[in-house]
PDB file of C-alpha atoms in Angstrom:
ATOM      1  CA  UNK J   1     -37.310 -47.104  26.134  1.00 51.00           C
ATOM      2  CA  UNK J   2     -37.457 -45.857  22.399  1.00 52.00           C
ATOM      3  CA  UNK J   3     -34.283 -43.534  22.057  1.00 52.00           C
ATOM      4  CA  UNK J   4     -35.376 -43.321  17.844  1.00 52.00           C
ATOM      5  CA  UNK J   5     -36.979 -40.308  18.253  1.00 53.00           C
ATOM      6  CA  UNK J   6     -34.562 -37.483  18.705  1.00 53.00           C
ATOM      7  CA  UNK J   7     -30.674 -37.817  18.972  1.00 49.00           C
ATOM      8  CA  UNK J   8     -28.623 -34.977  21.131  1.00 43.00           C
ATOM      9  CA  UNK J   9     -24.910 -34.605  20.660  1.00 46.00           C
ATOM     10  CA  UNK J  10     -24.850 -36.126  24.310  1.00 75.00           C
ATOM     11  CA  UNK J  11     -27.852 -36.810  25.349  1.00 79.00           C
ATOM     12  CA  UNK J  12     -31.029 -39.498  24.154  1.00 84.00           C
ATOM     13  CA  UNK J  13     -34.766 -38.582  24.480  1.00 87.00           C
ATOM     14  CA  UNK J  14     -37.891 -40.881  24.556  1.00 89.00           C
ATOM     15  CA  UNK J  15     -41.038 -42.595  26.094  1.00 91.00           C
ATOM     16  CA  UNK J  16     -40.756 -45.218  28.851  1.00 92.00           C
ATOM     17  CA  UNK J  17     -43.542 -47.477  28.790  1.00 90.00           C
ATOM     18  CA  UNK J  18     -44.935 -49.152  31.275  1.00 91.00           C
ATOM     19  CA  UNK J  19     -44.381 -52.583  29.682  1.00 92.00           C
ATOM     20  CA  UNK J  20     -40.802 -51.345  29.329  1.00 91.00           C
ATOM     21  CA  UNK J  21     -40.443 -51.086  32.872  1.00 91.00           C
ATOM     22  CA  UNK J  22     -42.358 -54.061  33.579  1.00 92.00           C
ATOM     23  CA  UNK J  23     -39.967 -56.240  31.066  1.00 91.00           C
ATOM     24  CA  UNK J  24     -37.412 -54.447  33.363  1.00 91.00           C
ATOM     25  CA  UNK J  25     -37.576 -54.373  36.995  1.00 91.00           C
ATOM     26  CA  UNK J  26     -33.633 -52.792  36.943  1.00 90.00           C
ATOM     27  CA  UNK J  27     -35.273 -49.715  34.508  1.00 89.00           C
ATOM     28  CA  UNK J  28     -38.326 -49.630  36.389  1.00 91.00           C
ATOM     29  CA  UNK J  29     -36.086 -49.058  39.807  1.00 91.00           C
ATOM     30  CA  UNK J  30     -34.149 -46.457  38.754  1.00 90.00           C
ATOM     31  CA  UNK J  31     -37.032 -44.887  36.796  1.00 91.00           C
ATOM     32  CA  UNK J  32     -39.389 -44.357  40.000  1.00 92.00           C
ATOM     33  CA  UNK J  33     -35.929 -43.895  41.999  1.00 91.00           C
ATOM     34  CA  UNK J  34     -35.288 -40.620  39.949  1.00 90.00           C
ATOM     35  CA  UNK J  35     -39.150 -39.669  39.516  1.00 90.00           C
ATOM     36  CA  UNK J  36     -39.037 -39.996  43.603  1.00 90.00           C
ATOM     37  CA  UNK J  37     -35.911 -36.997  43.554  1.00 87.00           C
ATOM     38  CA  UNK J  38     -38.175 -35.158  41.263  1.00 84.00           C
ATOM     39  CA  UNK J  39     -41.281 -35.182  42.610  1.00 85.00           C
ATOM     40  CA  UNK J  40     -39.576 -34.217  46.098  1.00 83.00           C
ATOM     41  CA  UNK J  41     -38.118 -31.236  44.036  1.00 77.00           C
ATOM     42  CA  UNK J  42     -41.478 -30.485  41.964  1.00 71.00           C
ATOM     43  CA  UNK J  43     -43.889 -27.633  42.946  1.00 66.00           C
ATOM     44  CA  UNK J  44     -46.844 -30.181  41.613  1.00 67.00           C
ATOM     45  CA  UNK J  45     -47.664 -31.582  45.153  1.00 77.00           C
ATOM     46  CA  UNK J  46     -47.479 -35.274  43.317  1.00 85.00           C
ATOM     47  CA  UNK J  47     -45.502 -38.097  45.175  1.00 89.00           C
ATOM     48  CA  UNK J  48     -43.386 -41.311  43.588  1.00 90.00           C
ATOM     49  CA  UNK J  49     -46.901 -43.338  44.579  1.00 93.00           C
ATOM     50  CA  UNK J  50     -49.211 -40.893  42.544  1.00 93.00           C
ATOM     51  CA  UNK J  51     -47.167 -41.233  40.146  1.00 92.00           C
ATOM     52  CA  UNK J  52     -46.848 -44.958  39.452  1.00 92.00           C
ATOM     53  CA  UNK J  53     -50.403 -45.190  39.702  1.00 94.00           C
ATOM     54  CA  UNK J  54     -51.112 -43.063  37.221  1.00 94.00           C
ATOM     55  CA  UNK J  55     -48.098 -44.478  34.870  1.00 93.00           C
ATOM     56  CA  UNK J  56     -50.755 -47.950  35.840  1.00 93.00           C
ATOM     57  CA  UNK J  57     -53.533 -46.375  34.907  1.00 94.00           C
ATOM     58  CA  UNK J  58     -52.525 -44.108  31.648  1.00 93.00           C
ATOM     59  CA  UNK J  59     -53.390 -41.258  33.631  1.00 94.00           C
ATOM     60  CA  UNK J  60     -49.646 -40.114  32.960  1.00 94.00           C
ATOM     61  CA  UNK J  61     -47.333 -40.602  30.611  1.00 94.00           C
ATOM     62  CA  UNK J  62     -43.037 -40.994  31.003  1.00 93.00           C
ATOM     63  CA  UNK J  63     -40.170 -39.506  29.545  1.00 92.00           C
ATOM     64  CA  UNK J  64     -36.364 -40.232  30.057  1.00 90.00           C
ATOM     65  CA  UNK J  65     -33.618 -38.431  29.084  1.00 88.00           C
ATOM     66  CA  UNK J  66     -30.737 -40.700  28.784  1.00 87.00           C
ATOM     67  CA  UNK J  67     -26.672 -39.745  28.791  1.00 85.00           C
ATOM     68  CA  UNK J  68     -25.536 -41.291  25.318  1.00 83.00           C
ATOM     69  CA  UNK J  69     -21.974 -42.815  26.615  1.00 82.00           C
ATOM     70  CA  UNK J  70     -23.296 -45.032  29.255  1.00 82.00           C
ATOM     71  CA  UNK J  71     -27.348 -45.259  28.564  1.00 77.00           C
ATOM     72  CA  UNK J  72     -27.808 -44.111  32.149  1.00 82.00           C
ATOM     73  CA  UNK J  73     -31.353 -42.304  32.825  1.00 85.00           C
ATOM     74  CA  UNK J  74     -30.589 -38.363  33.458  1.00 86.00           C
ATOM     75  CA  UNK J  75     -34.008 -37.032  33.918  1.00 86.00           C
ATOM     76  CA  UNK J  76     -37.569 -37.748  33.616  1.00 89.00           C
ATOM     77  CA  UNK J  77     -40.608 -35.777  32.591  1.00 89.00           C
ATOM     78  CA  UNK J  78     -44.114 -36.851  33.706  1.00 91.00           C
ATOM     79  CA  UNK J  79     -47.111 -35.915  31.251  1.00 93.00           C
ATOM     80  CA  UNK J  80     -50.854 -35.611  31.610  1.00 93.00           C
ATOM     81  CA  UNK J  81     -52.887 -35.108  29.062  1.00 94.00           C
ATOM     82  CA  UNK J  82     -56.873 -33.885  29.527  1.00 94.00           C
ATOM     83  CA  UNK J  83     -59.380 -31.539  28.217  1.00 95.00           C
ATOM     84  CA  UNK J  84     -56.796 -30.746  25.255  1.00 95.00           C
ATOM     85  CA  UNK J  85     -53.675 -29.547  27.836  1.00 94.00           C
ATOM     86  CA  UNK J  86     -50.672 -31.379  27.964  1.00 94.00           C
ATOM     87  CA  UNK J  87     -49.120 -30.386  31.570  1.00 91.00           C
ATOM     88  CA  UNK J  88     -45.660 -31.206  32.794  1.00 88.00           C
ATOM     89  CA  UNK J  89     -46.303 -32.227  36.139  1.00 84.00           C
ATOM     90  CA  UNK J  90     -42.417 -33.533  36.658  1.00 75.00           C
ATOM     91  CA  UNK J  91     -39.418 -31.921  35.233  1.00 76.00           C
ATOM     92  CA  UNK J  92     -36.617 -33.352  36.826  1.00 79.00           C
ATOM     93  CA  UNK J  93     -34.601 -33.475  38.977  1.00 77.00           C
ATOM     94  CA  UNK J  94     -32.819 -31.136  36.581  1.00 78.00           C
ATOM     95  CA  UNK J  95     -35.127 -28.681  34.571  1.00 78.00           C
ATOM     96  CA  UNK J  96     -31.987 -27.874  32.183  1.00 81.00           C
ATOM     97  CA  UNK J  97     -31.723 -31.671  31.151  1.00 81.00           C
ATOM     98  CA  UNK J  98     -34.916 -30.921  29.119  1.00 82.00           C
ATOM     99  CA  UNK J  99     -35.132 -27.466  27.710  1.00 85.00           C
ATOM    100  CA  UNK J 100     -33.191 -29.206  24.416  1.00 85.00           C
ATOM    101  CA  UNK J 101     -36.502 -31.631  24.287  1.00 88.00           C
ATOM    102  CA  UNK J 102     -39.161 -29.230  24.851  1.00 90.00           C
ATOM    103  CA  UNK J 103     -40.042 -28.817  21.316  1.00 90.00           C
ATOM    104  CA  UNK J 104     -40.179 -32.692  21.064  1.00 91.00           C
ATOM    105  CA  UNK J 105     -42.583 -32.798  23.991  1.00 92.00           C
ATOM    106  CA  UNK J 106     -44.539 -29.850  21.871  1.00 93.00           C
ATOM    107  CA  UNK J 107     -44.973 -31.590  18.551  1.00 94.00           C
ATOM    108  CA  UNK J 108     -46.417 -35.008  20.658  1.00 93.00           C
ATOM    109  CA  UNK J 109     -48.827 -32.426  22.298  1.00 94.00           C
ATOM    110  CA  UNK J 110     -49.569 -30.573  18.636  1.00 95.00           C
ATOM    111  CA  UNK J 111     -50.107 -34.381  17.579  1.00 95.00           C
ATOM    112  CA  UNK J 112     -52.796 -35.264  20.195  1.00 93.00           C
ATOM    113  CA  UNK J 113     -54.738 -32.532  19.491  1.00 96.00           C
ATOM    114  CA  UNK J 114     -53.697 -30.367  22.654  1.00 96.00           C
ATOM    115  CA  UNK J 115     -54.630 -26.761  22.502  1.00 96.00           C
ATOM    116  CA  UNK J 116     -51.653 -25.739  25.240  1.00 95.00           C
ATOM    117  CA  UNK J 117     -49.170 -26.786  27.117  1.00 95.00           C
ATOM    118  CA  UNK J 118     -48.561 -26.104  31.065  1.00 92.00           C
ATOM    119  CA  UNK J 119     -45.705 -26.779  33.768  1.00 84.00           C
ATOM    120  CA  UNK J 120     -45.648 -25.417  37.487  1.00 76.00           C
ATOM    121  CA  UNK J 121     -41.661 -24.389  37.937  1.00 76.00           C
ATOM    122  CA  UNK J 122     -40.166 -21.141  39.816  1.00 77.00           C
ATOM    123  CA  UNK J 123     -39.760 -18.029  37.855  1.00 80.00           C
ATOM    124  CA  UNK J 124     -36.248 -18.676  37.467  1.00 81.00           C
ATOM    125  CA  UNK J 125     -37.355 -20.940  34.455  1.00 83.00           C
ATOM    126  CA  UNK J 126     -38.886 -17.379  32.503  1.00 86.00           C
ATOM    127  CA  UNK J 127     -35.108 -16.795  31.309  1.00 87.00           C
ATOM    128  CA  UNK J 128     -34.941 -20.257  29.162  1.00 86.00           C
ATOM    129  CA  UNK J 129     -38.641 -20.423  28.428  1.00 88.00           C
ATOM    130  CA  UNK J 130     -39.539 -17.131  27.147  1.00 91.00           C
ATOM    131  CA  UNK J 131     -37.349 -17.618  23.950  1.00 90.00           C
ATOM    132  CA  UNK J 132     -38.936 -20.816  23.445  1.00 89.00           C
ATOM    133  CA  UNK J 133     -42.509 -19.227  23.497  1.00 91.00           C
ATOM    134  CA  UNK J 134     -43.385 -20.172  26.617  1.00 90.00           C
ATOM    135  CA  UNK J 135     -44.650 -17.270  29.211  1.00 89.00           C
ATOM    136  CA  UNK J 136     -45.729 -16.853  32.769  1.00 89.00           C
ATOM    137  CA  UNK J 137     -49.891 -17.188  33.239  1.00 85.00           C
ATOM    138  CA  UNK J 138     -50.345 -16.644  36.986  1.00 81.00           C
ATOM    139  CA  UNK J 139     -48.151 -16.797  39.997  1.00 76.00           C
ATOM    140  CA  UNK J 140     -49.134 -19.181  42.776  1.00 74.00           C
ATOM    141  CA  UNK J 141     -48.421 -18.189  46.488  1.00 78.00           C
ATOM    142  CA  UNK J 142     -47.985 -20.286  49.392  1.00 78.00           C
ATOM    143  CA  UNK J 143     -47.397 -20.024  53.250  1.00 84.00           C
ATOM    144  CA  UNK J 144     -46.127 -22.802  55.441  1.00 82.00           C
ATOM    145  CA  UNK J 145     -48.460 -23.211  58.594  1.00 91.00           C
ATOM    146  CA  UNK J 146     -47.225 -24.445  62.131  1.00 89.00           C
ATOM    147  CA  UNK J 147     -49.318 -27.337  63.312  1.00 82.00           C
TER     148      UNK J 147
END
């Protein structure tokens, strides 16, 4: 994992790889082991499987946000970029632990030529996004079924 790229007062930023993980079968545990908590918390429908096979395939791309005392892995964010979006498909399992690295996330996306960015989260998120720039497109409804 490359922490170089932005420093927090507590908290490190940056891409995991998927060499990284392979050099490191302890990283790439506790990687998929907190992308697993995330996805079961993430309105994106993806699973822990989708997700490493797209990590395998470059279909997505991995961010970790690491505590700076004890290098442990906080958070990860799980990026897809196509057709000029960049969309957050994983935020977690904490949505705070990356509002501080949103604009990071936004000048990679400026930098390959991405005309937006997108993330599905609840509308709680409106409060620390809307100062950021960020606003609410559509509204997506849902209705569990007995079967």
């Amino acid at each position: 994992m490359s922490v170089a790229e932005v420093e927090a007062p507590r908290r490190l930023f940056g891409e995991i790889t998927l060499a990284s993980m392979k050099g490191n079968a302890e990283l790439a545990r506790l990687v998929m082991r907190i992308v697993r908590d995330a996805c079961s918390r993430a309105r994106g429908g993806l699973t822990v499987e989708t997700v490493a096979a797209g990590i395998h395939d470059g279909r997505f791309r991995l961010w970790g946000v690491m505590a700076q005392e004890d290098a442990s892995l906080l958070a990860v964010a799980v990026a897809e970029i196509k057709d000029h979006v960049f969309t957050l498909h994983v935020l977690g399992p904490k949505f705070r632990d990356f509002v501080e690295f949103l604009p990071v996330l936004e000048k990679l996306a400026r930098g390959l030529h991405c005309a937006r960015m997108e993330f599905l989260g609840t509308l709680a998120f409106e409060r620390e996004l809307k100062p950021l720039g960020w606003f609410v497109r559509e509204a997506r409804f849902e209705r569990a079924l007995d079967v």
